[in-house]
Amino acid sequence: MILYALYAKNVHIDTLFVGGFLPGLLMVSMVSAWGVLQGIRSGAVRSNFSFAEAREALWAAKWELAVPVIVLAGLFGGFGTMVEAGAITVVYSFIVEAFVAKGLSLRKDYPRVALECVTVMGGVLLIIGVARGLTYYLSIVDVPATLTTWVEANIHSKYVFLMLLNVVLLVEGSFMDIFSAIIVMVPLIQPIALRFGVPPVQMGVIFLANLELGYLAPPIGMNLCLSAYRFRQPLTTIYRRRCPSISSCWWVSC
């Protein structure tokens, strides 16, 4: 949402958070309910809920749970910009891990962890850089105006446009990284959405919801690959179990 607000026009981060709260909660609830249903059908081992265990788990994770609080408080409390909030979060995480939890040794672990972080972030920055270059190229050849003209000539209903937009974004989310998709697609889609009278916040919620659902959709949804790796299940099995819940959440998004 923060990245979307940076690349979209006339969209504030706080209004986007407020606008996406209930749709996000509804989507999480539906995916969770589907997981519970599948667990019951498959006869998965269940354990009774314990408030004592929940309190212990929350207390054990108190330092980690404070991270989003620090970020949001810094952004919405006026204590700093997004860059400053990110820098504070990095410093906080380093201090907690190295000196409070003591899970990171400055002498043994820090060089290895720093090298891994630089490698991962280098790949992310490379992807974002290529996406930015593609965005500049599309702007130079005036693709947004051409696309807007084509849509206005062939699509005359706001609701038809929204349905097609949901399909395009869901397919894109299943193939493309969400950060690159935001950088490339927002400048193309937002002018068209404004022509059809779609409010910027609504457009942002639709955009992000579909891309998040794309992470759960075959064939290259990132969350599916992570789930297959984490739970040691074939991707085909994950595909079969996820498709019904994806279709249900997609209709809610529409």
mmCIF file with all atom_site columns, N, CA and C in Angstrom, residues 178-207:
data_model
loop_
_atom_site.group_PDB
_atom_site.id
_atom_site.type_symbol
_atom_site.label_atom_id
_atom_site.label_alt_id
_atom_site.label_comp_id
_atom_site.label_asym_id
_atom_site.label_entity_id
_atom_site.label_seq_id
_atom_site.pdbx_PDB_ins_code
_atom_site.Cartn_x
_atom_site.Cartn_y
_atom_site.Cartn_z
_atom_site.occupancy
_atom_site.B_iso_or_equiv
_atom_site.pdbx_formal_charge
_atom_site.auth_seq_id
_atom_site.auth_comp_id
_atom_site.auth_asym_id
_atom_site.auth_atom_id
_atom_site.pdbx_PDB_model_num
ATOM 1  N N  . ILE A 1 178 ? 4.817   -8.291 -7.193  1.00 0.00 ? 178 ILE A N  1
ATOM 2  C CA . ILE A 1 178 ? 3.863   -7.232 -6.884  1.00 0.00 ? 178 ILE A CA 1
ATOM 3  C C  . ILE A 1 178 ? 4.513   -5.852 -6.965  1.00 0.00 ? 178 ILE A C  1
ATOM 4  N N  . PHE A 1 179 ? 5.771   -5.738 -6.586  1.00 0.00 ? 179 PHE A N  1
ATOM 5  C CA . PHE A 1 179 ? 6.430   -4.434 -6.622  1.00 0.00 ? 179 PHE A CA 1
ATOM 6  C C  . PHE A 1 179 ? 6.626   -3.960 -8.064  1.00 0.00 ? 179 PHE A C  1
ATOM 7  N N  . SER A 1 180 ? 7.073   -4.869 -8.928  1.00 0.00 ? 180 SER A N  1
ATOM 8  C CA . SER A 1 180 ? 7.224   -4.513 -10.337 1.00 0.00 ? 180 SER A CA 1
ATOM 9  C C  . SER A 1 180 ? 5.877   -4.208 -10.972 1.00 0.00 ? 180 SER A C  1
ATOM 10 N N  . ALA A 1 181 ? 4.849   -4.967 -10.586 1.00 0.00 ? 181 ALA A N  1
ATOM 11 C CA . ALA A 1 181 ? 3.517   -4.735 -11.145 1.00 0.00 ? 181 ALA A CA 1
ATOM 12 C C  . ALA A 1 181 ? 3.000   -3.347 -10.779 1.00 0.00 ? 181 ALA A C  1
ATOM 13 N N  . ILE A 1 182 ? 3.245   -2.934 -9.543  1.00 0.00 ? 182 ILE A N  1
ATOM 14 C CA . ILE A 1 182 ? 2.807   -1.594 -9.124  1.00 0.00 ? 182 ILE A CA 1
ATOM 15 C C  . ILE A 1 182 ? 3.522   -0.526 -9.939  1.00 0.00 ? 182 ILE A C  1
ATOM 16 N N  . ILE A 1 183 ? 4.831   -0.661 -10.094 1.00 0.00 ? 183 ILE A N  1
ATOM 17 C CA . ILE A 1 183 ? 5.612   0.354  -10.793 1.00 0.00 ? 183 ILE A CA 1
ATOM 18 C C  . ILE A 1 183 ? 5.207   0.446  -12.261 1.00 0.00 ? 183 ILE A C  1
ATOM 19 N N  . VAL A 1 184 ? 4.939   -0.696 -12.896 1.00 0.00 ? 184 VAL A N  1
ATOM 20 C CA . VAL A 1 184 ? 4.655   -0.716 -14.329 1.00 0.00 ? 184 VAL A CA 1
ATOM 21 C C  . VAL A 1 184 ? 3.185   -0.409 -14.611 1.00 0.00 ? 184 VAL A C  1
ATOM 22 N N  . MET A 1 185 ? 2.266   -1.013 -13.853 1.00 0.00 ? 185 MET A N  1
ATOM 23 C CA . MET A 1 185 ? 0.851   -0.979 -14.208 1.00 0.00 ? 185 MET A CA 1
ATOM 24 C C  . MET A 1 185 ? 0.095   0.239  -13.693 1.00 0.00 ? 185 MET A C  1
ATOM 25 N N  . VAL A 1 186 ? 0.487   0.776  -12.533 1.00 0.00 ? 186 VAL A N  1
ATOM 26 C CA . VAL A 1 186 ? -0.271  1.901  -11.970 1.00 0.00 ? 186 VAL A CA 1
ATOM 27 C C  . VAL A 1 186 ? -0.317  3.092  -12.918 1.00 0.00 ? 186 VAL A C  1
ATOM 28 N N  . PRO A 1 187 ? 0.811   3.527  -13.510 1.00 0.00 ? 187 PRO A N  1
ATOM 29 C CA . PRO A 1 187 ? 0.720   4.656  -14.441 1.00 0.00 ? 187 PRO A CA 1
ATOM 30 C C  . PRO A 1 187 ? -0.128  4.366  -15.676 1.00 0.00 ? 187 PRO A C  1
ATOM 31 N N  . LEU A 1 188 ? -0.291  3.095  -16.037 1.00 0.00 ? 188 LEU A N  1
ATOM 32 C CA . LEU A 1 188 ? -1.104  2.745  -17.194 1.00 0.00 ? 188 LEU A CA 1
ATOM 33 C C  . LEU A 1 188 ? -2.594  2.700  -16.873 1.00 0.00 ? 188 LEU A C  1
ATOM 34 N N  . ILE A 1 189 ? -2.925  2.162  -15.702 1.00 0.00 ? 189 ILE A N  1
ATOM 35 C CA . ILE A 1 189 ? -4.322  1.899  -15.375 1.00 0.00 ? 189 ILE A CA 1
ATOM 36 C C  . ILE A 1 189 ? -5.012  3.089  -14.734 1.00 0.00 ? 189 ILE A C  1
ATOM 37 N N  . GLN A 1 190 ? -4.309  3.853  -13.926 1.00 0.00 ? 190 GLN A N  1
ATOM 38 C CA . GLN A 1 190 ? -4.967  4.917  -13.173 1.00 0.00 ? 190 GLN A CA 1
ATOM 39 C C  . GLN A 1 190 ? -5.655  5.966  -14.055 1.00 0.00 ? 190 GLN A C  1
ATOM 40 N N  . PRO A 1 191 ? -5.026  6.431  -15.154 1.00 0.00 ? 191 PRO A N  1
ATOM 41 C CA . PRO A 1 191 ? -5.746  7.406  -15.998 1.00 0.00 ? 191 PRO A CA 1
ATOM 42 C C  . PRO A 1 191 ? -7.051  6.851  -16.566 1.00 0.00 ? 191 PRO A C  1
ATOM 43 N N  . ILE A 1 192 ? -7.048  5.558  -16.925 1.00 0.00 ? 192 ILE A N  1
ATOM 44 C CA . ILE A 1 192 ? -8.268  4.943  -17.461 1.00 0.00 ? 192 ILE A CA 1
ATOM 45 C C  . ILE A 1 192 ? -9.337  4.859  -16.375 1.00 0.00 ? 192 ILE A C  1
ATOM 46 N N  . ALA A 1 193 ? -8.929  4.472  -15.158 1.00 0.00 ? 193 ALA A N  1
ATOM 47 C CA . ALA A 1 193 ? -9.887  4.375  -14.062 1.00 0.00 ? 193 ALA A CA 1
ATOM 48 C C  . ALA A 1 193 ? -10.512 5.732  -13.754 1.00 0.00 ? 193 ALA A C  1
ATOM 49 N N  . LEU A 1 194 ? -9.732  6.792  -13.822 1.00 0.00 ? 194 LEU A N  1
ATOM 50 C CA . LEU A 1 194 ? -10.270 8.137  -13.581 1.00 0.00 ? 194 LEU A CA 1
ATOM 51 C C  . LEU A 1 194 ? -11.279 8.524  -14.656 1.00 0.00 ? 194 LEU A C  1
ATOM 52 N N  . ARG A 1 195 ? -11.039 8.121  -15.892 1.00 0.00 ? 195 ARG A N  1
ATOM 53 C CA . ARG A 1 195 ? -11.995 8.409  -16.973 1.00 0.00 ? 195 ARG A CA 1
ATOM 54 C C  . ARG A 1 195 ? -13.336 7.740  -16.731 1.00 0.00 ? 195 ARG A C  1
ATOM 55 N N  . PHE A 1 196 ? -13.323 6.563  -16.106 1.00 0.00 ? 196 PHE A N  1
ATOM 56 C CA . PHE A 1 196 ? -14.558 5.857  -15.802 1.00 0.00 ? 196 PHE A CA 1
ATOM 57 C C  . PHE A 1 196 ? -15.147 6.257  -14.455 1.00 0.00 ? 196 PHE A C  1
ATOM 58 N N  . GLY A 1 197 ? -14.542 7.196  -13.769 1.00 0.00 ? 197 GLY A N  1
ATOM 59 C CA . GLY A 1 197 ? -15.078 7.680  -12.507 1.00 0.00 ? 197 GLY A CA 1
ATOM 60 C C  . GLY A 1 197 ? -14.811 6.785  -11.320 1.00 0.00 ? 197 GLY A C  1
ATOM 61 N N  . VAL A 1 198 ? -13.770 5.954  -11.400 1.00 0.00 ? 198 VAL A N  1
ATOM 62 C CA . VAL A 1 198 ? -13.417 5.087  -10.274 1.00 0.00 ? 198 VAL A CA 1
ATOM 63 C C  . VAL A 1 198 ? -12.572 5.903  -9.288  1.00 0.00 ? 198 VAL A C  1
ATOM 64 N N  . PRO A 1 199 ? -12.984 6.029  -8.021  1.00 0.00 ? 199 PRO A N  1
ATOM 65 C CA . PRO A 1 199 ? -12.200 6.800  -7.046  1.00 0.00 ? 199 PRO A CA 1
ATOM 66 C C  . PRO A 1 199 ? -10.800 6.204  -6.880  1.00 0.00 ? 199 PRO A C  1
ATOM 67 N N  . PRO A 1 200 ? -9.786  7.049  -6.644  1.00 0.00 ? 200 PRO A N  1
ATOM 68 C CA . PRO A 1 200 ? -8.409  6.552  -6.522  1.00 0.00 ? 200 PRO A CA 1
ATOM 69 C C  . PRO A 1 200 ? -8.223  5.515  -5.416  1.00 0.00 ? 200 PRO A C  1
ATOM 70 N N  . VAL A 1 201 ? -8.902  5.702  -4.266  1.00 0.00 ? 201 VAL A N  1
ATOM 71 C CA . VAL A 1 201 ? -8.745  4.735  -3.177  1.00 0.00 ? 201 VAL A CA 1
ATOM 72 C C  . VAL A 1 201 ? -9.362  3.398  -3.559  1.00 0.00 ? 201 VAL A C  1
ATOM 73 N N  . GLN A 1 202 ? -10.541 3.426  -4.179  1.00 0.00 ? 202 GLN A N  1
ATOM 74 C CA . GLN A 1 202 ? -11.166 2.183  -4.627  1.00 0.00 ? 202 GLN A CA 1
ATOM 75 C C  . GLN A 1 202 ? -10.290 1.479  -5.651  1.00 0.00 ? 202 GLN A C  1
ATOM 76 N N  . MET A 1 203 ? -9.693  2.257  -6.548  1.00 0.00 ? 203 MET A N  1
ATOM 77 C CA . MET A 1 203 ? -8.802  1.679  -7.546  1.00 0.00 ? 203 MET A CA 1
ATOM 78 C C  . MET A 1 203 ? -7.609  1.021  -6.872  1.00 0.00 ? 203 MET A C  1
ATOM 79 N N  . GLY A 1 204 ? -7.067  1.668  -5.842  1.00 0.00 ? 204 GLY A N  1
ATOM 80 C CA . GLY A 1 204 ? -5.935  1.095  -5.132  1.00 0.00 ? 204 GLY A CA 1
ATOM 81 C C  . GLY A 1 204 ? -6.278  -0.207 -4.431  1.00 0.00 ? 204 GLY A C  1
ATOM 82 N N  . VAL A 1 205 ? -7.447  -0.262 -3.798  1.00 0.00 ? 205 VAL A N  1
ATOM 83 C CA . VAL A 1 205 ? -7.861  -1.480 -3.104  1.00 0.00 ? 205 VAL A CA 1
ATOM 84 C C  . VAL A 1 205 ? -8.076  -2.617 -4.105  1.00 0.00 ? 205 VAL A C  1
ATOM 85 N N  . ILE A 1 206 ? -8.735  -2.329 -5.227  1.00 0.00 ? 206 ILE A N  1
ATOM 86 C CA . ILE A 1 206 ? -8.944  -3.353 -6.254  1.00 0.00 ? 206 ILE A CA 1
ATOM 87 C C  . ILE A 1 206 ? -7.608  -3.851 -6.794  1.00 0.00 ? 206 ILE A C  1
ATOM 88 N N  . PHE A 1 207 ? -6.713  -2.924 -7.070  1.00 0.00 ? 207 PHE A N  1
ATOM 89 C CA . PHE A 1 207 ? -5.401  -3.267 -7.621  1.00 0.00 ? 207 PHE A CA 1
ATOM 90 C C  . PHE A 1 207 ? -4.639  -4.182 -6.676  1.00 0.00 ? 207 PHE A C  1
#
